[in-house]
Amino acid sequence: MAMNSTHWLTLLTFCLVTTPPVHPKLLVFLIDGFRFDYISETELGDLPGFQQIIKNGVKADSMIPDFPSLSYPNYYTLMTGRHCEVHQITGNFMWDREMNISFDIGTNDDSRLPQWWDGAEPLWVTMEKAKKKVSMYYWPGCEVEILGVKPSYCREYFYYPSELELENACYDALRALKTGNAEMAAVYYERIDVEGHHHGPLSEMRKDATRKLDQVLQVVLQQIKIMDLEKDVNVMLFSDHGMTEIFWMDKVIELVNYIDMRDIVQIKDRGAVVSLWPAEGKLSKLYQQLRVVDHLNVYQKEDIPERFHYKKGKFVSPLTLVADSGWFIVERKEKLPFWNNGTSTNMAWQHGWHGYDNELMDMSGVFLAYGPDFKVNYRSASIRSTDVYNIMCNVLGIKSLPNNGSWSKVEHLLRNRASLSKPVQLMTLMLLLSVFTIQV
């Protein structure tokens, strides 16, 4: 039975009103240890890939990490929008006193237990629950079953992928997005952090690593064009924290010089932030001994500054030590994290570190994005790592879970969503009008 003109106009109006916006897919890069000024005006001349992303997209002045400005806490903050004290991953090294098990920078089997990860739901779990596939490449934690869910594809992390492996991962990620095997692809890369630690943030080795990363980004940008994905994929690139120079020879705080280590039942990490679990009855003694140490702040758990959003964490120790920028806390010098620089022995000094007060500029990371949802050649004031989650949810069309980010501070990075839906509505209009013309 043929419809009359009134029926067709009613159908046309209904379709235009109910046509959902089309959400492009998302390619995410997490570049470990990439300080905000690694793409300063003085360095950009050697980085045409970064130049192209900045010219065609948005760039924040910096991205302030969550405290502590360490990797695992901020990996999870970025993907949940939650402060560390909420999602519970409060360090690279943690201890569960009740169960007497440790989380050791994700390298030990116990690090995969759900108790560390189930404090919040990361974006990839939310997407998988919504039947939207996610592919992850070297992303720490993608191998873990979180709240009973794993991503559709996980290429597990190892220390550390080469530029060729990064390039292959990027190509595979784009293919997954192109073929519909993923709505989001997330790629992690570590070498910038490694070179920053070993040689320092201003070293030629770190700069060379940045140039090699840029070469991979150039290939990615080219492949996006070749695969005809420019209108179908948003790209976001951000880091977990920055890096600052350290000087072990004269800026080391050796705990054995101030306290009796027998008064401690557990110590976790070294460097900018150290966690201590005192033996029974020893907390007050240790606190009094450490509070007079120069270049060191010691906090009892309840006295940790609110601005750190840290003290409510389940695995936060009774005493937390925080060093001044550039200073390094360690039990004794023999336990400094030396590394092998090709001499067959682990005797080389580290020249860069992070984990310090997250408001220090050297701890700030980078945030860049471009694609159909983002403004072009747009600069923004600094954002926080808690804000990134809301951006990802928005461009993916995923309803965000409760979080600590501020949408009002980042929504200006995006184009008007209404304008993005016009092409779809126009196509619907043209199709229905053609049918309407035939019918009448």
GROMACS .gro file of C-alpha atoms in nm:
model
  440
    1MET     CA    1   0.000   0.000   0.000
    2ALA     CA    2   0.150   0.333  -0.104
    3MET     CA    3   0.201   0.600   0.160
    4ASN     CA    4   0.048   0.942   0.109
    5SER     CA    5   0.259   1.257   0.129
    6THR     CA    6   0.170   1.319   0.493
    7HIS     CA    7   0.303   0.977   0.594
    8TRP     CA    8   0.626   1.035   0.404
    9LEU     CA    9   0.682   1.374   0.561
   10THR     CA   10   0.617   1.227   0.905
   11LEU     CA   11   0.872   0.951   0.839
   12LEU     CA   12   1.121   1.205   0.707
   13THR     CA   13   1.088   1.420   1.018
   14PHE     CA   14   1.120   1.118   1.247
   15CYS     CA   15   1.439   1.000   1.075
   16LEU     CA   16   1.600   1.342   1.091
   17VAL     CA   17   1.521   1.377   1.459
   18THR     CA   18   1.627   1.026   1.559
   19THR     CA   19   1.934   0.982   1.339
   20PRO     CA   20   2.214   0.924   1.592
   21PRO     CA   21   2.544   1.104   1.544
   22VAL     CA   22   2.814   0.894   1.384
   23HIS     CA   23   3.111   0.858   1.616
   24PRO     CA   24   3.452   0.809   1.456
   25LYS     CA   25   3.679   0.544   1.598
   26LEU     CA   26   3.972   0.627   1.822
   27LEU     CA   27   4.347   0.562   1.803
   28VAL     CA   28   4.524   0.634   2.132
   29PHE     CA   29   4.897   0.669   2.195
   30LEU     CA   30   5.035   0.659   2.550
   31ILE     CA   31   5.397   0.777   2.534
   32ASP     CA   32   5.564   0.703   2.866
   33GLY     CA   33   5.772   0.980   3.023
   34PHE     CA   34   5.713   1.237   2.748
   35ARG     CA   35   5.764   1.575   2.916
   36PHE     CA   36   5.553   1.868   2.799
   37ASP     CA   37   5.849   2.061   2.656
   38TYR     CA   38   5.985   1.776   2.443
   39ILE     CA   39   5.782   1.938   2.165
   40SER     CA   40   5.876   2.297   2.244
   41GLU     CA   41   5.932   2.542   1.958
   42THR     CA   42   6.307   2.478   1.974
   43GLU     CA   43   6.263   2.101   1.929
   44LEU     CA   44   5.972   2.095   1.683
   45GLY     CA   45   6.198   2.178   1.388
   46ASP     CA   46   6.323   1.818   1.390
   47LEU     CA   47   5.977   1.669   1.441
   48PRO     CA   48   5.761   1.701   1.127
   49GLY     CA   49   5.517   1.436   1.246
   50PHE     CA   50   5.443   1.622   1.567
   51GLN     CA   51   5.427   1.946   1.368
   52GLN     CA   52   5.155   1.802   1.147
   53ILE     CA   53   4.948   1.680   1.441
   54ILE     CA   54   4.973   2.018   1.615
   55LYS     CA   55   4.888   2.210   1.296
   56ASN     CA   56   4.585   1.994   1.223
   57GLY     CA   57   4.460   1.946   1.577
   58VAL     CA   58   4.469   2.059   1.939
   59LYS     CA   59   4.758   2.094   2.182
   60ALA     CA   60   4.740   2.159   2.555
   61ASP     CA   61   5.020   2.363   2.711
   62SER     CA   62   5.085   2.065   2.937
   63MET     CA   63   4.907   1.784   3.117
   64ILE     CA   64   4.938   1.766   3.495
   65PRO     CA   65   4.959   1.406   3.618
   66ASP     CA   66   4.797   1.265   3.928
   67PHE     CA   67   5.011   1.223   4.239
   68PRO     CA   68   5.238   1.037   4.257
   69SER     CA   69   5.369   1.129   3.912
   70LEU     CA   70   5.451   0.764   3.841
   71SER     CA   71   5.352   0.534   3.558
   72TYR     CA   72   5.099   0.279   3.684
   73PRO     CA   73   4.894   0.526   3.890
   74ASN     CA   74   4.859   0.752   3.587
   75TYR     CA   75   4.804   0.472   3.336
   76TYR     CA   76   4.488   0.399   3.531
   77THR     CA   77   4.391   0.760   3.600
   78LEU     CA   78   4.402   0.832   3.226
   79MET     CA   79   4.171   0.541   3.147
   80THR     CA   80   3.929   0.586   3.439
   81GLY     CA   81   3.928   0.960   3.507
   82ARG     CA   82   3.971   0.873   3.873
   83HIS     CA   83   4.227   0.996   4.123
   84CYS     CA   84   4.469   0.733   4.250
   85GLU     CA   85   4.306   0.715   4.592
   86VAL     CA   86   3.983   0.615   4.418
   87HIS     CA   87   4.105   0.360   4.164
   88GLN     CA   88   4.354   0.226   4.424
   89ILE     CA   89   4.666   0.193   4.208
   90THR     CA   90   4.871   0.432   4.417
   91GLY     CA   91   5.223   0.334   4.313
   92ASN     CA   92   5.445   0.135   4.081
   93PHE     CA   93   5.521  -0.078   4.386
   94MET     CA   94   5.250  -0.159   4.643
   95TRP     CA   95   5.198  -0.398   4.933
   96ASP     CA   96   4.878  -0.554   5.061
   97ARG     CA   97   4.957  -0.605   5.426
   98GLU     CA   98   4.651  -0.817   5.498
   99MET     CA   99   4.735  -1.073   5.228
  100ASN     CA  100   5.113  -1.015   5.234
  101ILE     CA  101   5.139  -0.985   4.857
  102SER     CA  102   5.303  -0.721   4.641
  103PHE     CA  103   5.246  -0.532   4.319
  104ASP     CA  104   5.592  -0.482   4.171
  105ILE     CA  105   5.556  -0.253   3.869
  106GLY     CA  106   5.339  -0.510   3.695
  107THR     CA  107   5.620  -0.764   3.654
  108ASN     CA  108   5.525  -1.027   3.914
  109ASP     CA  109   5.234  -1.271   3.888
  110ASP     CA  110   5.057  -1.118   4.189
  111SER     CA  111   5.037  -0.788   3.998
  112ARG     CA  112   4.762  -0.944   3.786
  113LEU     CA  113   4.533  -1.016   4.079
  114PRO     CA  114   4.200  -0.830   4.062
  115GLN     CA  115   4.242  -0.661   4.399
  116TRP     CA  116   4.483  -0.408   4.247
  117TRP     CA  117   4.268  -0.331   3.942
  118ASP     CA  118   3.903  -0.358   4.044
  119GLY     CA  119   3.891  -0.021   4.222
  120ALA     CA  120   3.760   0.145   3.906
  121GLU     CA  121   3.643   0.048   3.559
  122PRO     CA  122   3.879   0.148   3.276
  123LEU     CA  123   3.739   0.267   2.945
  124TRP     CA  124   3.829  -0.051   2.758
  125VAL     CA  125   3.622  -0.259   3.000
  126THR     CA  126   3.325  -0.024   2.964
  127MET     CA  127   3.351  -0.050   2.585
  128GLU     CA  128   3.374  -0.428   2.585
  129LYS     CA  129   3.065  -0.444   2.808
  130ALA     CA  130   2.888  -0.230   2.546
  131LYS     CA  131   2.990  -0.480   2.273
  132LYS     CA  132   3.245  -0.235   2.130
  133LYS     CA  133   3.575  -0.408   2.059
  134VAL     CA  134   3.908  -0.273   2.181
  135SER     CA  135   4.257  -0.368   2.060
  136MET     CA  136   4.554  -0.284   2.283
  137TYR     CA  137   4.923  -0.303   2.202
  138TYR     CA  138   5.187  -0.328   2.478
  139TRP     CA  139   4.949  -0.142   2.710
  140PRO     CA  140   5.029  -0.235   3.073
  141GLY     CA  141   4.725  -0.398   3.227
  142CYS     CA  142   4.554  -0.511   2.907
  143GLU     CA  143   4.651  -0.869   2.995
  144VAL     CA  144   4.462  -0.849   3.327
  145GLU     CA  145   4.103  -0.960   3.371
  146ILE     CA  146   3.943  -0.651   3.525
  147LEU     CA  147   3.592  -0.680   3.667
  148GLY     CA  148   3.571  -1.006   3.474
  149VAL     CA  149   3.657  -0.850   3.136
  150LYS     CA  150   3.957  -0.835   2.902
  151PRO     CA  151   3.994  -0.637   2.578
  152SER     CA  152   3.913  -0.819   2.254
  153TYR     CA  153   4.283  -0.813   2.167
  154CYS     CA  154   4.588  -0.757   2.386
  155ARG     CA  155   4.947  -0.765   2.265
  156GLU     CA  156   5.114  -0.794   2.603
  157TYR     CA  157   5.369  -0.547   2.733
  158PHE     CA  158   5.737  -0.636   2.746
  159TYR     CA  159   6.049  -0.430   2.814
  160TYR     CA  160   6.068  -0.257   2.572
  161PRO     CA  161   5.932  -0.257   2.212
  162SER     CA  162   6.154  -0.125   1.932
  163GLU     CA  163   6.053   0.140   1.679
  164LEU     CA  164   5.985  -0.137   1.428
  165GLU     CA  165   5.758  -0.318   1.674
  166LEU     CA  166   5.586   0.013   1.745
  167GLU     CA  167   5.535   0.074   1.373
  168ASN     CA  168   5.394  -0.276   1.326
  169ALA     CA  169   5.161  -0.225   1.621
  170CYS     CA  170   5.038   0.103   1.473
  171TYR     CA  171   4.972  -0.060   1.137
  172ASP     CA  172   4.784  -0.347   1.301
  173ALA     CA  173   4.585  -0.096   1.508
  174LEU     CA  174   4.481   0.097   1.197
  175ARG     CA  175   4.384  -0.225   1.020
  176ALA     CA  176   4.170  -0.325   1.318
  177LEU     CA  177   3.994   0.012   1.306
  178LYS     CA  178   3.952  -0.004   0.928
  179THR     CA  179   3.810  -0.356   0.921
  180GLY     CA  180   3.573  -0.309   1.213
  181ASN     CA  181   3.768  -0.535   1.448
  182ALA     CA  182   3.807  -0.246   1.692
  183GLU     CA  183   3.626   0.073   1.786
  184MET     CA  184   3.928   0.186   1.985
  185ALA     CA  185   4.293   0.089   1.944
  186ALA     CA  186   4.544   0.185   2.215
  187VAL     CA  187   4.923   0.176   2.170
  188TYR     CA  188   5.181   0.215   2.449
  189TYR     CA  189   5.543   0.315   2.388
  190GLU     CA  190   5.820   0.326   2.648
  191ARG     CA  191   6.152   0.422   2.494
  192ILE     CA  192   6.121   0.798   2.564
  193ASP     CA  193   6.091   0.719   2.935
  194VAL     CA  194   6.381   0.473   2.925
  195GLU     CA  195   6.620   0.720   2.761
  196GLY     CA  196   6.503   0.999   2.992
  197HIS     CA  197   6.585   0.783   3.295
  198HIS     CA  198   6.918   0.655   3.170
  199HIS     CA  199   7.062   0.969   3.010
  200GLY     CA  200   6.845   1.255   3.133
  201PRO     CA  201   6.555   1.453   2.986
  202LEU     CA  202   6.782   1.695   2.799
  203SER     CA  203   7.020   1.431   2.662
  204GLU     CA  204   7.085   1.366   2.294
  205MET     CA  205   6.979   1.004   2.349
  206ARG     CA  206   6.633   1.114   2.462
  207LYS     CA  207   6.611   1.363   2.173
  208ASP     CA  208   6.712   1.093   1.927
  209ALA     CA  209   6.441   0.864   2.066
  210THR     CA  210   6.188   1.145   2.015
  211ARG     CA  211   6.297   1.188   1.653
  212LYS     CA  212   6.257   0.815   1.592
  213LEU     CA  213   5.911   0.825   1.747
  214ASP     CA  214   5.831   1.115   1.515
  215GLN     CA  215   5.930   0.903   1.215
  216VAL     CA  216   5.678   0.639   1.322
  217LEU     CA  217   5.411   0.907   1.363
  218GLN     CA  218   5.480   1.025   1.008
  219VAL     CA  219   5.415   0.671   0.885
  220VAL     CA  220   5.092   0.656   1.088
  221LEU     CA  221   4.969   0.984   0.942
  222GLN     CA  222   5.049   0.861   0.593
  223GLN     CA  223   4.870   0.530   0.653
  224ILE     CA  224   4.560   0.711   0.779
  225LYS     CA  225   4.544   0.886   0.440
  226ILE     CA  226   4.618   0.570   0.240
  227MET     CA  227   4.349   0.377   0.428
  228ASP     CA  228   4.102   0.666   0.378
  229LEU     CA  229   4.049   0.700   0.753
  230GLU     CA  230   4.089   1.077   0.788
  231LYS     CA  231   3.717   1.129   0.845
  232ASP     CA  232   3.669   0.809   1.041
  233VAL     CA  233   3.941   0.808   1.308
  234ASN     CA  234   4.035   1.049   1.586
  235VAL     CA  235   4.391   1.034   1.717
  236MET     CA  236   4.490   1.120   2.073
  237LEU     CA  237   4.849   1.123   2.201
  238PHE     CA  238   4.934   1.181   2.565
  239SER     CA  239   5.185   1.085   2.833
  240ASP     CA  240   5.163   0.967   3.191
  241HIS     CA  241   5.415   1.210   3.342
  242GLY     CA  242   5.727   1.413   3.272
  243MET     CA  243   6.088   1.377   3.387
  244THR     CA  244   6.349   1.578   3.578
  245GLU     CA  245   6.726   1.558   3.608
  246ILE     CA  246   6.875   1.386   3.912
  247PHE     CA  247   7.229   1.385   4.050
  248TRP     CA  248   7.308   1.077   4.254
  249MET     CA  249   7.655   1.185   4.352
  250ASP     CA  250   7.531   1.464   4.578
  251LYS     CA  251   7.150   1.437   4.597
  252VAL     CA  252   7.089   1.097   4.756
  253ILE     CA  253   6.902   1.047   5.084
  254GLU     CA  254   7.018   0.717   5.238
  255LEU     CA  255   6.763   0.603   5.493
  256VAL     CA  256   7.018   0.393   5.683
  257ASN     CA  257   7.183   0.719   5.790
  258TYR     CA  258   6.869   0.828   5.976
  259ILE     CA  259   6.670   0.524   6.089
  260ASP     CA  260   6.717   0.165   6.201
  261MET     CA  261   6.588  -0.045   5.911
  262ARG     CA  262   6.492  -0.316   6.164
  263ASP     CA  263   6.210  -0.083   6.271
  264ILE     CA  264   6.047  -0.137   5.929
  265VAL     CA  265   5.856  -0.448   5.819
  266GLN     CA  266   5.820  -0.338   5.456
  267ILE     CA  267   5.961  -0.072   5.224
  268LYS     CA  268   5.836  -0.013   4.871
  269ASP     CA  269   5.998   0.179   4.587
  270ARG     CA  270   6.288   0.423   4.580
  271GLY     CA  271   6.337   0.763   4.425
  272ALA     CA  272   6.082   1.042   4.461
  273VAL     CA  273   5.823   0.860   4.673
  274VAL     CA  274   5.893   0.578   4.919
  275SER     CA  275   5.640   0.386   5.128
  276LEU     CA  276   5.726   0.257   5.476
  277TRP     CA  277   5.535   0.013   5.697
  278PRO     CA  278   5.676   0.048   6.052
  279ALA     CA  279   5.704  -0.242   6.291
  280GLU     CA  280   5.452  -0.243   6.574
  281GLY     CA  281   5.506   0.052   6.808
  282LYS     CA  282   5.773   0.215   6.586
  283LEU     CA  283   5.566   0.461   6.380
  284SER     CA  284   5.610   0.764   6.607
  285LYS     CA  285   5.984   0.701   6.648
  286LEU     CA  286   6.039   0.674   6.272
  287TYR     CA  287   5.829   0.981   6.202
  288GLN     CA  288   6.028   1.194   6.447
  289GLN     CA  289   6.358   1.072   6.304
  290LEU     CA  290   6.259   1.140   5.943
  291ARG     CA  291   6.083   1.474   5.984
  292VAL     CA  292   6.417   1.650   6.041
  293VAL     CA  293   6.583   1.511   5.725
  294ASP     CA  294   6.660   1.780   5.469
  295HIS     CA  295   6.506   1.765   5.120
  296LEU     CA  296   6.245   1.519   5.242
  297ASN     CA  297   5.883   1.544   5.355
  298VAL     CA  298   5.746   1.261   5.567
  299TYR     CA  299   5.371   1.220   5.608
  300GLN     CA  300   5.163   1.001   5.830
  301LYS     CA  301   4.877   0.868   5.621
  302GLU     CA  302   4.612   1.094   5.770
  303ASP     CA  303   4.832   1.403   5.723
  304ILE     CA  304   4.904   1.363   5.351
  305PRO     CA  305   4.795   1.687   5.175
  306GLU     CA  306   4.443   1.673   5.035
  307ARG     CA  307   4.563   1.815   4.703
  308PHE     CA  308   4.751   1.490   4.636
  309HIS     CA  309   4.421   1.293   4.631
  310TYR     CA  310   4.624   1.004   4.766
  311LYS     CA  311   4.576   0.935   5.136
  312LYS     CA  312   4.248   0.742   5.108
  313GLY     CA  313   4.410   0.473   4.897
  314LYS     CA  314   4.372   0.121   5.031
  315PHE     CA  315   4.739   0.038   4.978
  316VAL     CA  316   4.891   0.365   5.101
  317SER     CA  317   5.147   0.299   5.375
  318PRO     CA  318   5.143   0.445   5.729
  319LEU     CA  319   5.445   0.662   5.637
  320THR     CA  320   5.500   0.820   5.296
  321LEU     CA  321   5.827   0.991   5.208
  322VAL     CA  322   5.834   1.253   4.931
  323ALA     CA  323   6.166   1.394   4.812
  324ASP     CA  324   6.232   1.744   4.686
  325SER     CA  325   6.267   1.765   4.309
  326GLY     CA  326   6.593   1.609   4.190
  327TRP     CA  327   6.661   1.426   4.517
  328PHE     CA  328   6.658   1.048   4.544
  329ILE     CA  329   6.549   0.839   4.844
  330VAL     CA  330   6.698   0.493   4.884
  331GLU     CA  331   6.765   0.252   5.169
  332ARG     CA  332   7.139   0.262   5.098
  333LYS     CA  333   7.348   0.355   4.795
  334GLU     CA  334   7.411  -0.008   4.707
  335LYS     CA  335   7.039  -0.036   4.626
  336LEU     CA  336   7.033   0.249   4.377
  337PRO     CA  337   6.874   0.139   4.044
  338PHE     CA  338   7.191   0.114   3.839
  339TRP     CA  339   7.158  -0.005   3.479
  340ASN     CA  340   7.370  -0.180   3.219
  341ASN     CA  341   7.504   0.066   2.961
  342GLY     CA  342   7.682  -0.200   2.758
  343THR     CA  343   7.963  -0.284   2.999
  344SER     CA  344   7.800  -0.616   3.103
  345THR     CA  345   7.744  -0.492   3.459
  346ASN     CA  346   7.467  -0.282   3.613
  347MET     CA  347   7.685   0.007   3.726
  348ALA     CA  348   7.565   0.306   3.521
  349TRP     CA  349   7.404   0.607   3.690
  350GLN     CA  350   7.048   0.715   3.619
  351HIS     CA  351   7.016   1.080   3.512
  352GLY     CA  352   6.640   1.131   3.511
  353TRP     CA  353   6.348   1.049   3.744
  354HIS     CA  354   5.984   1.127   3.814
  355GLY     CA  355   5.726   1.065   4.086
  356TYR     CA  356   5.773   1.403   4.256
  357ASP     CA  357   5.504   1.656   4.351
  358ASN     CA  358   5.269   1.649   4.054
  359GLU     CA  359   5.240   2.029   4.042
  360LEU     CA  360   5.610   2.067   3.952
  361MET     CA  361   5.642   2.165   3.585
  362ASP     CA  362   5.899   1.896   3.507
  363MET     CA  363   5.642   1.634   3.605
  364SER     CA  364   5.391   1.758   3.346
  365GLY     CA  365   5.325   1.553   3.036
  366VAL     CA  366   5.185   1.621   2.691
  367PHE     CA  367   4.840   1.612   2.532
  368LEU     CA  368   4.771   1.629   2.157
  369ALA     CA  369   4.472   1.526   1.946
  370TYR     CA  370   4.346   1.560   1.593
  371GLY     CA  371   4.071   1.419   1.375
  372PRO     CA  372   3.714   1.492   1.272
  373ASP     CA  373   3.598   1.570   1.627
  374PHE     CA  374   3.880   1.809   1.719
  375LYS     CA  375   3.941   2.172   1.639
  376VAL     CA  376   4.224   2.263   1.402
  377ASN     CA  377   4.543   2.448   1.500
  378TYR     CA  378   4.401   2.509   1.846
  379ARG     CA  379   4.592   2.575   2.167
  380SER     CA  380   4.461   2.509   2.515
  381ALA     CA  381   4.568   2.587   2.869
  382SER     CA  382   4.700   2.296   3.072
  383ILE     CA  383   4.466   2.008   3.151
  384ARG     CA  384   4.490   1.724   3.403
  385SER     CA  385   4.526   1.352   3.352
  386THR     CA  386   4.182   1.305   3.508
  387ASP     CA  387   4.032   1.508   3.220
  388VAL     CA  388   4.144   1.280   2.936
  389TYR     CA  389   3.889   1.008   3.012
  390ASN     CA  390   3.594   1.238   2.943
  391ILE     CA  391   3.738   1.340   2.606
  392MET     CA  392   3.779   0.978   2.499
  393CYS     CA  393   3.427   0.889   2.611
  394ASN     CA  394   3.280   1.184   2.424
  395VAL     CA  395   3.446   1.117   2.090
  396LEU     CA  396   3.356   0.747   2.116
  397GLY     CA  397   2.995   0.812   2.210
  398ILE     CA  398   3.039   0.621   2.537
  399LYS     CA  399   2.858   0.738   2.849
  400SER     CA  400   3.128   0.822   3.101
  401LEU     CA  401   3.120   0.672   3.448
  402PRO     CA  402   3.149   0.898   3.754
  403ASN     CA  403   3.498   1.047   3.754
  404ASN     CA  404   3.720   1.324   3.888
  405GLY     CA  405   3.776   1.500   3.556
  406SER     CA  406   3.637   1.838   3.453
  407TRP     CA  407   3.439   1.836   3.128
  408SER     CA  408   3.412   2.216   3.129
  409LYS     CA  409   3.791   2.243   3.104
  410VAL     CA  410   3.819   2.028   2.791
  411GLU     CA  411   3.495   2.054   2.593
  412HIS     CA  412   3.634   2.356   2.406
  413LEU     CA  413   3.887   2.124   2.238
  414LEU     CA  414   3.607   1.965   2.036
  415ARG     CA  415   3.413   2.089   1.739
  416ASN     CA  416   3.041   2.141   1.779
  417ARG     CA  417   2.884   1.796   1.791
  418ALA     CA  418   2.573   1.925   1.610
  419SER     CA  419   2.781   2.030   1.312
  420LEU     CA  420   2.939   1.684   1.296
  421SER     CA  421   2.600   1.516   1.255
  422LYS     CA  422   2.489   1.734   0.963
  423PRO     CA  423   2.645   1.520   0.687
  424VAL     CA  424   2.457   1.214   0.813
  425GLN     CA  425   2.132   1.406   0.834
  426LEU     CA  426   2.188   1.547   0.486
  427MET     CA  427   2.237   1.200   0.339
  428THR     CA  428   1.922   1.080   0.513
  429LEU     CA  429   1.731   1.380   0.380
  430MET     CA  430   1.848   1.324   0.021
  431LEU     CA  431   1.761   0.955   0.032
  432LEU     CA  432   1.413   1.007   0.172
  433LEU     CA  433   1.337   1.296  -0.060
  434SER     CA  434   1.427   1.083  -0.360
  435VAL     CA  435   1.193   0.808  -0.243
  436PHE     CA  436   0.926   1.066  -0.162
  437THR     CA  437   0.952   1.211  -0.515
  438ILE     CA  438   0.910   0.867  -0.671
  439GLN     CA  439   0.607   0.788  -0.459
  440VAL     CA  440   0.420   1.109  -0.532
   0.00000   0.00000   0.00000
